[in-house]
């Protein structure tokens, strides 16, 4: 059982927007502004997409955005593209350790 | 841009010790801006943080693994290592090493991962 809770799957059509939620506790998500999101394609290492709740690393499309409200963080992908189909994981600093969500499989219909 | 590469045995017997090394190129593990960490992923499952080491040698471990884990560094070789003892089949996973930002502990660069299977 993962420390952070994500939906197992989400789906959307090309061009649409989807949002993936990540629910934690006061000990992680709401306690720190250190939420990150990772994209993982099959057989590949995770790739950092969002850090510090809403910041994008250089080279990551601005179609990806992050936010947080209370104990829940969210990743929004706008203008869905076929290559966005992947697993997405949230992560949070939790006071001298890190916790991850169980992952969400995004299917682009 | 740094590159990280995991190395070590792909098969470990139950009750023995899993040992992996991460070799870093294109950046120094003595930088004060980063931690260096290990994350694992059992087949078909999610990510699990194992632990980090700072250039000073300070370590932080997942509470659920703390009694079995040791992370160390060799600054002369620009490497850091993972030892996990008393392994069981539940420790079968792809093991990733990663560079973690000092603030927030998020992984901005990852190795390609190495599958370690625990089996007799």
Short mmCIF file of C-alpha atoms in Angstrom, two decimals:
data_model
loop_
_atom_site.label_atom_id
_atom_site.label_comp_id
_atom_site.label_asym_id
_atom_site.label_seq_id
_atom_site.Cartn_x
_atom_site.Cartn_y
_atom_site.Cartn_z
CA UNK A 1 0.00 0.00 0.00
CA UNK A 2 1.47 3.32 -1.12
CA UNK A 3 1.65 6.34 1.13
CA UNK A 4 0.04 8.63 -1.47
CA UNK A 5 -3.22 7.71 -3.20
CA UNK A 6 -3.66 8.02 -6.96
CA UNK A 7 -6.39 6.71 -9.24
CA UNK A 8 -5.30 3.52 -10.96
CA UNK A 9 -6.19 4.79 -14.41
CA UNK A 10 -7.42 7.79 -16.36
CA UNK A 11 -8.11 8.23 -20.03
CA UNK A 12 -8.76 10.97 -22.53
CA UNK A 13 -8.92 11.66 -26.24
CA UNK A 14 -6.26 13.55 -28.18
CA UNK A 15 -6.59 17.28 -27.63
CA UNK A 16 -8.50 16.91 -24.38
CA UNK A 17 -7.28 17.71 -20.87
CA UNK A 18 -7.01 15.28 -17.99
CA UNK A 19 -6.19 15.67 -14.32
CA UNK A 20 -4.55 13.10 -12.05
CA UNK A 21 -5.00 13.50 -8.32
CA UNK A 22 -2.60 12.53 -5.55
CA UNK A 23 -3.89 12.50 -1.98
CA UNK A 24 -1.66 12.45 1.07
CA UNK A 25 -1.63 13.80 4.61
CA UNK A 26 -0.37 16.69 6.68
CA UNK A 27 2.89 14.75 7.01
CA UNK A 28 3.67 14.98 3.34
CA UNK A 29 1.68 16.88 0.71
CA UNK A 30 0.10 19.59 2.83
CA UNK A 31 3.13 19.86 5.10
CA UNK A 32 5.62 20.83 2.39
CA UNK A 33 5.65 22.46 -1.04
CA UNK A 34 7.76 19.60 -2.37
CA UNK A 35 5.41 17.60 -4.57
CA UNK A 36 6.87 16.11 -7.73
CA UNK A 37 5.43 14.22 -10.69
CA UNK A 38 7.13 11.62 -12.88
CA UNK A 39 6.25 10.13 -16.25
CA UNK A 40 7.30 6.56 -16.95
CA UNK A 41 7.01 4.78 -20.28
CA UNK A 42 7.21 0.97 -20.33
CA UNK A 43 10.70 -0.31 -19.69
CA UNK A 44 12.08 3.18 -19.09
CA UNK A 45 13.25 5.11 -16.06
CA UNK A 46 10.93 7.72 -14.56
CA UNK A 47 11.24 11.23 -15.98
CA UNK A 48 10.71 14.31 -13.81
CA UNK A 49 7.80 16.40 -15.14
CA UNK A 50 6.92 18.70 -12.23
CA UNK A 51 8.77 19.67 -9.06
CA UNK A 52 7.99 21.91 -6.09
CA UNK A 53 4.24 21.45 -6.78
CA UNK A 54 4.07 23.46 -10.00
CA UNK A 55 7.51 24.00 -11.55
CA UNK A 56 8.51 22.43 -14.85
CA UNK A 57 12.10 21.34 -15.55
CA UNK A 58 13.68 22.75 -18.66
CA UNK A 59 12.49 20.86 -21.73
CA UNK A 60 9.15 19.69 -20.31
CA UNK A 61 6.16 20.86 -22.33
CA UNK A 62 3.98 23.61 -20.87
CA UNK A 63 1.03 21.29 -21.48
CA UNK A 64 1.97 19.78 -18.12
CA UNK A 65 1.01 21.71 -15.00
CA UNK A 66 0.81 20.99 -11.29
CA UNK A 67 -1.11 22.37 -8.33
CA UNK A 68 -1.93 21.59 -4.73
CA UNK A 69 -4.85 22.18 -2.41
CA UNK A 70 -4.73 20.91 1.14
CA UNK A 71 -3.75 17.24 1.20
CA UNK A 72 -4.27 16.77 -2.55
CA UNK A 73 -1.91 17.53 -5.40
CA UNK A 74 -2.91 17.42 -9.04
CA UNK A 75 -1.22 16.99 -12.39
CA UNK A 76 -3.04 18.39 -15.42
CA UNK A 77 -2.11 17.53 -18.99
CA UNK A 78 -3.74 19.70 -21.61
CA UNK A 79 -3.90 19.07 -25.34
CA UNK A 80 -3.40 15.32 -24.88
CA UNK A 81 -1.06 13.68 -27.37
CA UNK A 82 -0.46 10.01 -28.11
CA UNK A 83 3.03 10.16 -26.60
CA UNK A 84 1.55 11.22 -23.24
CA UNK A 85 0.30 7.65 -22.76
CA UNK A 86 2.37 6.40 -19.83
CA UNK A 87 2.33 5.77 -16.09
CA UNK A 88 2.45 8.84 -13.86
CA UNK A 89 3.68 8.89 -10.26
CA UNK A 90 3.45 11.61 -7.66
CA UNK A 91 6.06 11.97 -4.97
CA UNK A 92 6.41 14.11 -1.87
CA UNK A 93 9.05 14.99 0.65
CA UNK A 94 7.77 13.79 4.02
CA UNK A 95 10.33 14.97 6.53
CA UNK A 96 13.62 13.09 6.08
CA UNK A 97 12.03 10.59 3.72
CA UNK A 98 10.17 10.43 0.43
CA UNK A 99 6.80 8.86 -0.35
CA UNK A 100 5.33 7.98 -3.72
CA UNK A 101 1.87 7.32 -5.03
CA UNK A 102 0.92 3.97 -6.49
CA UNK A 103 0.87 5.31 -10.02
CA UNK A 104 -1.80 6.18 -12.59
CA UNK A 105 -1.95 4.67 -16.05
CA UNK A 106 -2.92 7.28 -18.62
CA UNK A 107 -4.53 5.93 -21.77
CA UNK A 108 -4.92 8.20 -24.78
CA UNK A 109 -7.97 6.91 -26.63
CA UNK B 1 24.15 16.74 -17.68
CA UNK B 2 25.04 13.90 -15.36
CA UNK B 3 24.72 10.26 -16.33
CA UNK B 4 24.10 7.51 -13.80
CA UNK B 5 24.69 3.81 -14.34
CA UNK B 6 23.75 0.99 -11.99
CA UNK B 7 25.83 -2.17 -11.82
CA UNK B 8 25.75 -5.38 -9.82
CA UNK B 9 24.48 -8.96 -9.81
CA UNK B 10 21.12 -9.59 -11.39
CA UNK B 11 20.42 -12.64 -9.25
CA UNK B 12 20.70 -12.90 -5.47
CA UNK B 13 19.82 -15.86 -3.27
CA UNK B 14 17.30 -15.51 -0.44
CA UNK B 15 18.81 -14.43 2.90
CA UNK B 16 21.90 -13.07 1.16
CA UNK B 17 22.94 -9.44 0.58
CA UNK B 18 22.01 -7.44 -2.50
CA UNK B 19 24.84 -5.09 -3.54
CA UNK B 20 24.60 -2.44 -6.26
CA UNK B 21 26.83 0.43 -7.32
CA UNK B 22 25.91 3.62 -9.13
CA UNK B 23 28.63 5.28 -11.19
CA UNK B 24 28.10 8.97 -11.88
CA UNK B 25 29.65 10.78 -14.84
CA UNK B 26 29.28 14.38 -15.91
CA UNK B 27 28.95 15.63 -12.34
CA UNK B 28 30.50 15.18 -8.91
CA UNK B 29 28.80 13.39 -6.04
CA UNK B 30 30.58 15.83 -3.72
CA UNK B 31 28.33 18.67 -4.87
CA UNK B 32 26.47 20.24 -1.94
CA UNK B 33 23.39 20.82 -4.13
CA UNK B 34 22.34 17.20 -4.38
CA UNK B 35 21.60 13.96 -2.61
CA UNK B 36 22.24 10.64 -4.32
CA UNK B 37 19.57 8.05 -3.87
CA UNK B 38 18.16 4.63 -4.58
CA UNK B 39 14.58 3.90 -5.64
CA UNK B 40 13.13 0.51 -6.54
CA UNK B 41 10.14 -0.77 -8.48
CA UNK B 42 8.85 -4.35 -8.13
CA UNK B 43 7.64 -5.82 -11.42
CA UNK B 44 4.29 -4.29 -12.37
CA UNK B 45 4.18 -2.14 -9.24
CA UNK B 46 4.94 1.41 -8.14
CA UNK B 47 8.03 3.25 -7.00
CA UNK B 48 9.51 2.85 -3.51
CA UNK B 49 12.15 5.20 -2.13
CA UNK B 50 14.98 3.30 -0.43
CA UNK B 51 17.30 6.04 0.79
CA UNK B 52 19.72 8.90 0.09
CA UNK B 53 23.29 9.88 0.84
CA UNK B 54 24.68 13.41 1.01
CA UNK B 55 28.25 14.31 0.08
CA UNK B 56 29.07 14.62 3.77
CA UNK B 57 28.19 10.96 4.22
CA UNK B 58 24.89 11.66 5.95
CA UNK B 59 22.29 9.04 5.09
CA UNK B 60 18.52 8.83 5.24
CA UNK B 61 16.59 5.58 4.85
CA UNK B 62 13.03 4.41 4.29
CA UNK B 63 11.78 3.51 7.77
CA UNK B 64 10.39 0.22 6.47
CA UNK B 65 13.82 -0.85 5.15
CA UNK B 66 16.12 0.92 7.58
CA UNK B 67 17.17 -2.19 9.51
CA UNK B 68 18.45 -3.87 6.32
CA UNK B 69 19.84 -1.01 4.23
CA UNK B 70 23.23 0.66 4.00
CA UNK B 71 24.10 3.36 1.46
CA UNK B 72 27.71 4.45 1.16
CA UNK B 73 29.86 6.54 -1.17
CA UNK B 74 33.31 6.37 -2.77
CA UNK B 75 34.14 9.93 -3.77
CA UNK B 76 37.44 8.88 -5.36
CA UNK B 77 35.50 6.82 -7.90
CA UNK B 78 32.45 9.14 -8.03
CA UNK B 79 30.26 6.21 -7.02
CA UNK B 80 27.69 5.41 -4.38
CA UNK B 81 26.45 2.00 -3.36
CA UNK B 82 23.49 0.14 -1.92
CA UNK B 83 23.55 -2.91 0.30
CA UNK B 84 20.32 -4.63 1.29
CA UNK B 85 20.72 -7.65 3.52
CA UNK B 86 18.54 -10.64 4.34
CA UNK B 87 16.72 -10.37 1.02
CA UNK B 88 13.53 -12.26 0.16
CA UNK B 89 11.50 -12.62 -3.01
CA UNK B 90 9.70 -9.39 -2.05
CA UNK B 91 12.95 -7.53 -2.77
CA UNK B 92 12.83 -8.53 -6.44
CA UNK B 93 12.63 -5.24 -8.33
CA UNK B 94 14.19 -2.87 -10.80
CA UNK B 95 16.61 -0.76 -8.77
CA UNK B 96 17.25 2.82 -9.91
CA UNK B 97 19.89 5.24 -8.73
CA UNK B 98 19.08 8.92 -9.04
CA UNK B 99 20.34 12.41 -8.37
CA UNK B 100 18.03 14.14 -5.93
CA UNK B 101 17.81 17.90 -5.54
CA UNK B 102 18.87 19.11 -2.08
CA UNK B 103 15.58 20.96 -1.71
CA UNK B 104 12.57 18.70 -2.04
CA UNK B 105 14.49 15.47 -2.70
CA UNK B 106 13.04 14.99 -6.18
CA UNK B 107 14.95 12.95 -8.73
CA UNK B 108 16.00 15.02 -11.71
CA UNK B 109 18.37 12.48 -13.26
CA UNK B 110 17.95 8.71 -13.10
CA UNK B 111 19.92 5.68 -14.15
CA UNK B 112 18.36 3.24 -16.58
CA UNK B 113 17.64 0.78 -13.77
CA UNK B 114 18.78 -2.77 -13.17
CA UNK B 115 16.59 -5.78 -12.45
CA UNK B 116 17.56 -7.76 -9.39
CA UNK B 117 15.83 -11.08 -8.88
CA UNK B 118 15.88 -12.87 -5.54
CA UNK B 119 15.67 -16.58 -6.12
CA UNK B 120 17.47 -19.75 -5.15
#
